Tab-separated table of C-alpha atoms in Angstrom:
chain	number	residue	atom	x	y	z
A	15	MET	CA	-91.047	8.299	24.081
A	16	ARG	CA	-92.787	8.318	20.903
A	17	SER	CA	-95.700	6.469	22.356
A	18	PRO	CA	-95.998	6.909	26.345
A	19	SER	CA	-97.022	3.874	27.838
A	20	THR	CA	-99.942	3.736	29.871
A	21	ILE	CA	-101.056	1.079	31.818
A	22	SER	CA	-104.800	1.559	32.645
A	23	ALA	CA	-106.808	2.166	35.643
A	24	THR	CA	-108.525	-1.603	34.905
A	25	THR	CA	-105.337	-3.267	33.761
A	26	VAL	CA	-103.323	-5.610	36.374
A	27	VAL	CA	-99.947	-6.383	35.464
A	28	ARG	CA	-98.130	-9.228	37.283
A	29	GLY	CA	-94.547	-9.260	36.453
A	30	ASN	CA	-91.489	-6.911	35.459
A	31	ILE	CA	-91.817	-3.988	33.324
A	32	GLY	CA	-88.481	-2.248	31.779
A	33	GLY	CA	-87.769	-0.421	28.940
A	34	ASP	CA	-86.746	3.038	27.799
A	35	GLY	CA	-89.036	6.029	27.804
A	36	SER	CA	-91.708	7.162	29.447
A	37	LEU	CA	-94.784	4.702	31.956
A	38	GLU	CA	-97.603	5.981	33.135
A	39	ILE	CA	-99.328	3.527	35.687
A	40	LEU	CA	-102.787	4.295	36.364
A	41	GLY	CA	-103.870	0.494	37.647
A	42	ARG	CA	-101.792	-2.218	39.421
A	43	VAL	CA	-98.436	-3.789	38.762
A	44	GLU	CA	-96.934	-6.035	41.121
A	45	GLY	CA	-93.750	-6.698	39.899
A	46	ASN	CA	-90.415	-4.592	39.490
A	47	VAL	CA	-90.444	-1.696	37.204
A	48	THR	CA	-87.459	-0.452	35.641
A	49	MET	CA	-87.608	2.576	33.128
A	50	THR	CA	-84.737	5.103	31.348
A	51	GLY	CA	-87.227	7.572	31.498
A	52	GLN	CA	-90.303	8.969	33.406
A	53	VAL	CA	-92.850	6.711	35.646
A	54	VAL	CA	-95.606	8.489	36.839
A	55	VAL	CA	-97.628	6.279	39.381
A	56	ALA	CA	-101.018	8.069	39.655
A	57	ALA	CA	-103.534	8.323	42.492
A	58	ASP	CA	-105.365	5.430	42.384
A	59	ALA	CA	-102.775	3.184	40.940
A	60	ALA	CA	-100.897	0.780	42.797
A	61	VAL	CA	-97.662	-1.037	42.551
A	62	ARG	CA	-96.026	-3.933	44.475
A	63	GLY	CA	-92.576	-3.663	43.373
A	64	ASN	CA	-89.337	-1.755	43.089
A	65	VAL	CA	-89.426	0.967	40.502
A	66	SER	CA	-86.202	2.705	39.033
A	67	ALA	CA	-86.390	5.160	36.354
A	68	THR	CA	-84.510	8.436	35.756
A	69	GLU	CA	-87.833	10.427	37.376
A	70	ILE	CA	-90.603	8.879	39.458
A	71	GLN	CA	-93.825	10.932	40.286
A	72	VAL	CA	-95.763	9.299	42.609
A	73	THR	CA	-99.223	10.127	43.560
A	74	GLY	CA	-100.723	6.725	43.909
A	75	SER	CA	-99.239	4.065	46.196
A	76	ILE	CA	-95.943	2.030	45.972
A	77	ALA	CA	-95.088	-1.011	48.329
A	78	GLY	CA	-91.595	-0.953	47.188
A	79	ASN	CA	-88.058	0.700	46.949
A	80	LEU	CA	-88.031	3.611	44.579
A	81	SER	CA	-84.947	4.659	42.856
A	82	ALA	CA	-84.800	8.010	40.611
A	83	SER	CA	-81.160	8.818	38.910
A	84	ASP	CA	-82.825	12.261	38.488
A	85	ILE	CA	-85.760	13.507	40.304
A	86	LEU	CA	-87.940	11.630	42.659
A	87	MET	CA	-91.355	13.297	43.553
A	88	LEU	CA	-94.150	12.260	46.236
A	89	ASN	CA	-97.208	14.375	45.640
A	90	PRO	CA	-99.732	14.650	47.819
A	91	GLY	CA	-101.719	11.752	48.283
A	92	ALA	CA	-98.577	9.333	47.715
A	93	ARG	CA	-98.139	6.491	49.829
A	94	VAL	CA	-94.777	4.493	49.909
A	95	VAL	CA	-93.754	2.081	52.328
A	96	GLY	CA	-90.170	1.366	51.151
A	97	ASP	CA	-86.557	2.868	50.627
A	98	LEU	CA	-86.839	5.871	48.364
A	99	ALA	CA	-83.014	6.558	46.490
A	100	GLY	CA	-82.788	9.602	43.814
A	101	ALA	CA	-80.398	12.450	43.266
A	102	ARG	CA	-83.042	14.867	43.850
A	103	ILE	CA	-86.335	14.019	45.948
A	104	GLY	CA	-89.195	15.943	46.717
A	105	ILE	CA	-91.958	15.029	49.375
A	106	ALA	CA	-94.985	16.953	48.976
A	107	GLU	CA	-97.169	17.685	52.174
A	108	GLY	CA	-99.656	14.982	52.388
A	109	ALA	CA	-97.689	12.043	50.821
A	110	LEU	CA	-96.989	9.161	53.574
A	111	VAL	CA	-93.770	7.621	53.649
A	112	ARG	CA	-92.122	4.779	55.716
A	113	GLY	CA	-88.363	3.816	54.748
A	114	LEU	CA	-85.350	5.326	54.668
A	115	VAL	CA	-84.732	8.489	52.632
A	116	ARG	CA	-81.458	8.984	51.022
A	117	THR	CA	-80.435	11.427	48.614
A	118	GLU	CA	-77.066	10.209	46.532
A	119	GLY	CA	-75.386	10.665	43.095
A	120	GLU	CA	-75.348	13.620	41.397
A	121	PRO	CA	-78.304	14.742	38.695
A	122	PRO	CA	-77.570	14.178	35.109
A	123	LEU	CA	-75.477	17.244	33.591
A	124	ALA	CA	-77.405	17.108	29.791
A	125	LYS	CA	-80.652	18.452	30.945
A	126	PRO	CA	-82.759	21.443	29.834
A	127	ALA	CA	-82.186	24.801	31.978
A	128	GLY	CA	-85.071	23.958	34.456
A	129	VAL	CA	-82.811	21.365	35.835
A	130	SER	CA	-79.461	23.275	35.670
A	131	VAL	CA	-81.182	26.231	37.405
A	132	ALA	CA	-82.675	24.172	40.325
A	133	ARG	CA	-79.921	21.958	41.124
A	134	PRO	CA	-77.119	24.762	42.594
A	135	ALA	CA	-80.019	25.638	45.010
A	136	VAL	CA	-79.681	21.864	46.181
A	137	THR	CA	-75.840	22.165	46.216
A	138	ALA	CA	-75.812	25.168	47.751
A	139	ALA	CA	-77.796	24.253	50.710
A	140	LYS	CA	-75.509	21.899	51.639
A	141	PRO	CA	-72.349	23.892	52.188
A	142	ALA	CA	-74.884	26.738	53.839
A	143	VAL	CA	-75.391	24.227	56.687
A	144	ALA	CA	-71.984	23.055	57.157
A	145	PRO	CA	-70.171	26.307	58.237
A	146	ARG	CA	-72.859	27.176	60.650
A	147	ALA	CA	-71.799	24.109	62.598
A	148	ALA	CA	-67.663	24.649	61.616
A	149	PHE	CA	-68.488	28.416	63.479
A	150	ALA	CA	-70.159	27.044	66.380
A	151	ALA	CA	-67.925	24.303	67.297
A	152	PRO	CA	-64.598	26.487	67.634
A	153	ALA	CA	-66.455	29.766	69.017
A	154	ALA	CA	-67.906	28.141	71.644
A	155	ARG	CA	-64.754	25.977	72.904
A	156	PRO	CA	-61.404	28.440	72.773
A	157	ALA	CA	-63.209	30.941	74.251
A	158	PRO	CA	-63.137	29.340	78.224
A	159	ALA	CA	-59.868	27.412	77.549
A	160	ALA	CA	-57.923	30.449	76.440
A	161	LEU	CA	-59.058	32.379	79.184
A	162	PRO	CA	-57.910	30.478	82.328
A	163	ARG	CA	-54.446	29.943	81.279
A	164	PRO	CA	-52.800	33.292	81.542
A	165	SER	CA	-53.851	32.757	84.771
A	166	LEU	CA	-53.413	36.532	86.126
A	167	PRO	CA	-55.226	36.365	89.375
A	168	LYS	CA	-58.005	38.758	89.315
A	169	ALA	CA	-58.618	38.805	85.577
A	170	SER	CA	-58.955	34.726	85.526
A	171	LEU	CA	-60.843	34.497	88.592
A	172	SER	CA	-63.735	37.239	87.528
A	173	ALA	CA	-63.332	35.258	83.966
A	174	THR	CA	-63.924	32.034	85.059
A	175	ALA	CA	-66.604	33.234	87.881
A	176	HIS	CA	-68.310	35.122	84.854
A	177	GLU	CA	-68.428	31.889	82.875
A	178	ARG	CA	-69.012	29.475	85.689
A	179	PRO	CA	-71.429	31.376	87.901
A	180	VAL	CA	-72.708	28.248	89.559
A	181	MET	CA	-69.821	26.755	90.923
A	182	HIS	CA	-67.859	30.405	92.365
A	183	GLU	CA	-70.838	31.957	93.835
A	184	PRO	CA	-72.037	29.382	96.834
A	185	PRO	CA	-68.563	29.670	98.724
A	186	PRO	CA	-68.436	33.456	99.395
A	187	ASP	CA	-72.303	33.764	99.953
A	188	SER	CA	-72.503	37.348	98.801
A	189	SER	CA	-73.680	38.885	95.660
A	190	PRO	CA	-71.367	39.939	92.502
A	191	ALA	CA	-69.443	42.193	95.113
A	192	SER	CA	-67.827	39.257	96.448
A	193	GLU	CA	-65.224	38.577	93.141
A	194	PRO	CA	-62.803	41.429	94.301
A	195	GLU	CA	-62.993	40.634	97.979
A	196	HIS	CA	-60.392	37.811	98.524
A	197	PRO	CA	-57.699	38.374	96.761
A	198	ALA	CA	-55.503	36.409	99.129
A	199	PRO	CA	-57.451	33.265	98.946
A	200	ALA	CA	-57.156	33.635	95.012
A	201	LYS	CA	-53.629	33.179	95.017
A	202	HIS	CA	-53.962	30.362	96.771
A	203	GLU	CA	-56.413	28.804	94.563
A	204	MET	CA	-54.817	29.703	91.280
A	205	PRO	CA	-52.569	26.582	90.636
A	206	LYS	CA	-55.550	24.193	91.876
A	207	HIS	CA	-58.078	26.536	89.386
A	208	ASP	CA	-55.441	26.034	86.465
A	209	ARG	CA	-55.319	22.192	86.857
A	210	LEU	CA	-58.422	22.020	87.275
A	211	ALA	CA	-59.551	24.233	84.146
A	212	ASP	CA	-59.479	21.437	81.728
A	213	GLY	CA	-62.363	18.943	83.706
A	214	PRO	CA	-65.035	20.183	85.525
A	215	PRO	CA	-63.736	21.474	89.111
A	216	PRO	CA	-65.613	19.788	92.050
A	217	PRO	CA	-67.503	22.663	94.092
A	218	VAL	CA	-66.254	21.893	97.258
A	219	VAL	CA	-62.657	22.831	96.045
A	220	PRO	CA	-62.813	26.670	96.687
A	221	SER	CA	-64.184	26.229	100.088
A	222	ILE	CA	-61.054	24.098	101.402
A	223	LYS	CA	-58.745	27.167	101.823
A	224	GLY	CA	-55.529	28.383	103.391
A	225	GLN	CA	-57.709	28.395	106.885
A	226	VAL	CA	-58.627	24.724	106.612
A	227	LYS	CA	-54.928	23.572	106.041
A	228	ALA	CA	-53.690	25.329	108.736
A	229	LYS	CA	-55.967	23.882	110.879
A	230	LYS	CA	-54.954	20.768	109.682
A	231	LYS	CA	-51.389	21.285	110.381
A	232	PHE	CA	-52.119	22.394	114.023
A	233	ARG	CA	-54.287	19.581	114.312
A	234	GLY	CA	-50.851	17.391	113.117
A	235	ARG	CA	-48.736	19.026	115.735
B	27	MET	CA	-107.553	7.376	24.288
B	28	ALA	CA	-106.614	4.010	24.666
B	29	GLY	CA	-106.864	2.174	27.969
B	30	THR	CA	-102.963	0.327	28.075
B	31	VAL	CA	-100.840	1.104	25.989
B	32	ILE	CA	-97.441	-1.153	25.781
B	33	GLY	CA	-95.210	1.354	23.909
B	34	GLU	CA	-92.794	0.559	21.990
B	35	GLU	CA	-89.251	0.563	24.052
B	36	LEU	CA	-91.294	-1.133	26.738
B	37	THR	CA	-91.146	-5.370	27.793
B	38	ILE	CA	-93.536	-6.879	30.038
B	39	GLU	CA	-92.405	-10.191	31.418
B	40	GLY	CA	-95.794	-11.634	32.959
B	41	GLU	CA	-99.325	-11.426	33.338
B	42	ILE	CA	-101.369	-8.603	31.895
B	43	THR	CA	-105.381	-8.495	32.506
B	44	SER	CA	-107.418	-5.835	31.877
B	45	ASP	CA	-110.871	-4.131	31.285
B	46	GLU	CA	-110.433	-1.734	28.950
B	47	GLU	CA	-108.586	-1.271	25.596
B	48	VAL	CA	-105.124	-2.765	25.345
B	49	VAL	CA	-102.697	-1.211	22.539
B	50	ILE	CA	-99.019	-3.521	22.664
B	51	GLN	CA	-96.721	-1.689	20.517
B	52	GLY	CA	-93.737	-3.338	22.840
B	53	THR	CA	-92.966	-6.628	24.036
B	54	VAL	CA	-94.838	-8.639	25.777
B	55	ARG	CA	-94.120	-12.148	27.367
B	56	GLY	CA	-96.219	-14.322	29.614
B	57	SER	CA	-99.903	-14.027	29.390
B	58	LEU	CA	-102.369	-11.478	28.044
B	59	SER	CA	-105.962	-10.907	28.437
B	60	SER	CA	-108.517	-7.983	28.229
B	61	THR	CA	-112.446	-8.358	28.289
B	62	ASP	CA	-111.902	-5.650	25.531
B	63	THR	CA	-110.508	-4.973	22.337
B	64	ILE	CA	-106.948	-5.716	21.979
B	65	GLN	CA	-104.476	-4.507	19.311
B	66	ILE	CA	-101.278	-5.824	18.600
B	67	LEU	CA	-99.491	-3.022	16.189
B	68	SER	CA	-96.761	-3.633	13.693
B	69	GLY	CA	-93.401	-3.856	15.223
B	70	ALA	CA	-94.698	-5.451	18.610
B	71	VAL	CA	-93.728	-8.829	19.767
B	72	VAL	CA	-96.222	-11.236	21.676
B	73	GLU	CA	-94.608	-14.344	23.282
B	74	ALA	CA	-98.045	-15.200	25.320
B	75	ASP	CA	-101.319	-16.372	25.448
B	76	VAL	CA	-103.951	-13.824	24.473
B	77	THR	CA	-107.618	-13.660	25.614
B	78	ALA	CA	-109.863	-10.790	24.560
B	79	ALA	CA	-113.329	-9.672	23.401
B	80	SER	CA	-111.911	-8.666	20.026
B	81	LEU	CA	-108.463	-9.124	18.761
B	82	SER	CA	-106.382	-7.500	16.081
B	83	VAL	CA	-102.929	-8.438	15.072
B	84	ALA	CA	-100.120	-6.442	12.847
B	85	GLY	CA	-97.336	-7.726	14.522
B	86	ALA	CA	-95.909	-11.132	15.388
B	87	VAL	CA	-97.605	-12.921	18.131
B	88	THR	CA	-96.393	-16.417	19.434
B	89	GLY	CA	-99.038	-17.961	21.109
B	90	ASN	CA	-102.670	-19.569	21.504
B	91	VAL	CA	-105.262	-16.859	20.898
B	92	THR	CA	-108.908	-16.798	21.687
B	93	ALA	CA	-111.393	-14.361	21.275
B	94	THR	CA	-114.998	-13.869	21.933
B	95	ASP	CA	-115.800	-11.967	19.260
B	96	ARG	CA	-113.267	-11.957	16.606
B	97	VAL	CA	-109.941	-11.932	15.474
B	98	ASP	CA	-108.047	-9.793	12.494
B	99	LEU	CA	-105.016	-10.618	11.219
B	100	GLN	CA	-104.040	-7.778	9.208
B	101	ALA	CA	-101.346	-7.733	6.457
B	102	GLY	CA	-97.898	-8.082	7.556
B	103	GLY	CA	-98.972	-9.709	10.751
B	104	ARG	CA	-97.623	-12.768	12.280
B	105	LEU	CA	-99.155	-15.270	14.348
B	106	ILE	CA	-98.004	-18.590	15.350
B	107	GLY	CA	-100.637	-20.653	17.580
B	108	ASP	CA	-103.916	-21.665	17.600
B	109	VAL	CA	-107.021	-19.669	17.293
B	110	ARG	CA	-110.393	-20.062	18.709
B	111	SER	CA	-112.854	-17.371	17.903
B	112	ALA	CA	-116.315	-16.973	16.475
B	113	ARG	CA	-114.874	-15.026	13.735
B	114	LEU	CA	-111.494	-14.941	11.970
B	115	THR	CA	-110.158	-12.664	8.967
B	116	ILE	CA	-106.472	-12.959	7.735
B	117	ALA	CA	-105.667	-10.163	5.177
B	118	ASP	CA	-103.465	-10.701	2.238
B	119	GLY	CA	-99.746	-10.688	3.299
B	120	ALA	CA	-100.062	-12.072	6.997
B	121	SER	CA	-98.808	-15.042	7.934
B	122	PHE	CA	-100.426	-17.592	9.905
B	123	LYS	CA	-99.423	-21.142	11.542
B	124	GLY	CA	-101.640	-23.033	13.602
B	125	ASN	CA	-105.296	-24.167	14.135
B	126	VAL	CA	-108.207	-22.622	13.841
B	127	ASP	CA	-111.543	-23.452	15.916
B	128	MET	CA	-114.529	-21.331	15.199
B	129	ASP	CA	-117.037	-23.255	17.232
B	130	VAL	CA	-117.530	-20.875	20.109
């Protein structure tokens, strides 16, 4: 903090780095980096090892897992092979990542205004997505389920015909006018339709009508 | 600006090599080498063999020291280990324990 640490471009560190404050890596590090402040991995820097800090800014390349308690930012040119974890994760266009990306935890509360402004946007984004899915699911199901149950002959038939035009139209062999044309078979059909309302009705069912049954009866005699 | 800076709160356990100036204010364990200057400032703790072109010590160093040019042990500095360098200065107030070899 008082003296920001720097690992310059020609410097190679093999081993673990840990401590408080910020660290700027311009060279190479082969080992784990654990800081409580900010870690900056500059454009031509290379890190082979895990990095954990409050804030991580990556423009160079890293082979290892990254974990930030506040923000993890991959800037254009960053190349990361490893998992990313952080309260807030940003991946800019031009950054390459191969690994699991996971936002987890809450960003620290005691932070200047810039952070507190940004955080609601993140939390607000999640609920905004959830209600949409919740709305879509109930709206799609109850409509078809509720209509067949009343089982009023014409209303329900037309309703089901509208919703499943493929299944109903083939047997009548005619245009939309066909629906009101055969009210008589509808009475026979309705119980069958109610039973089948839950599952997909086999397309053959509407075609086997009273006439077929009558034929069977005749044959039986 | 100095090349590599190891800040006060920083600890490195391992090997550091550099072609630029290295300033140590924190803790280093392992080995430390540079083809340029190494400054070990007051408050720094180095438990490592140190190799540099030129070395100045105001902190605490435990380990053998090799410099191609010079070693300056400054007031308040503390060096435990052998020194191998063409030139060596030890300031008043510095503490030093070890052998000196100036035959390089």
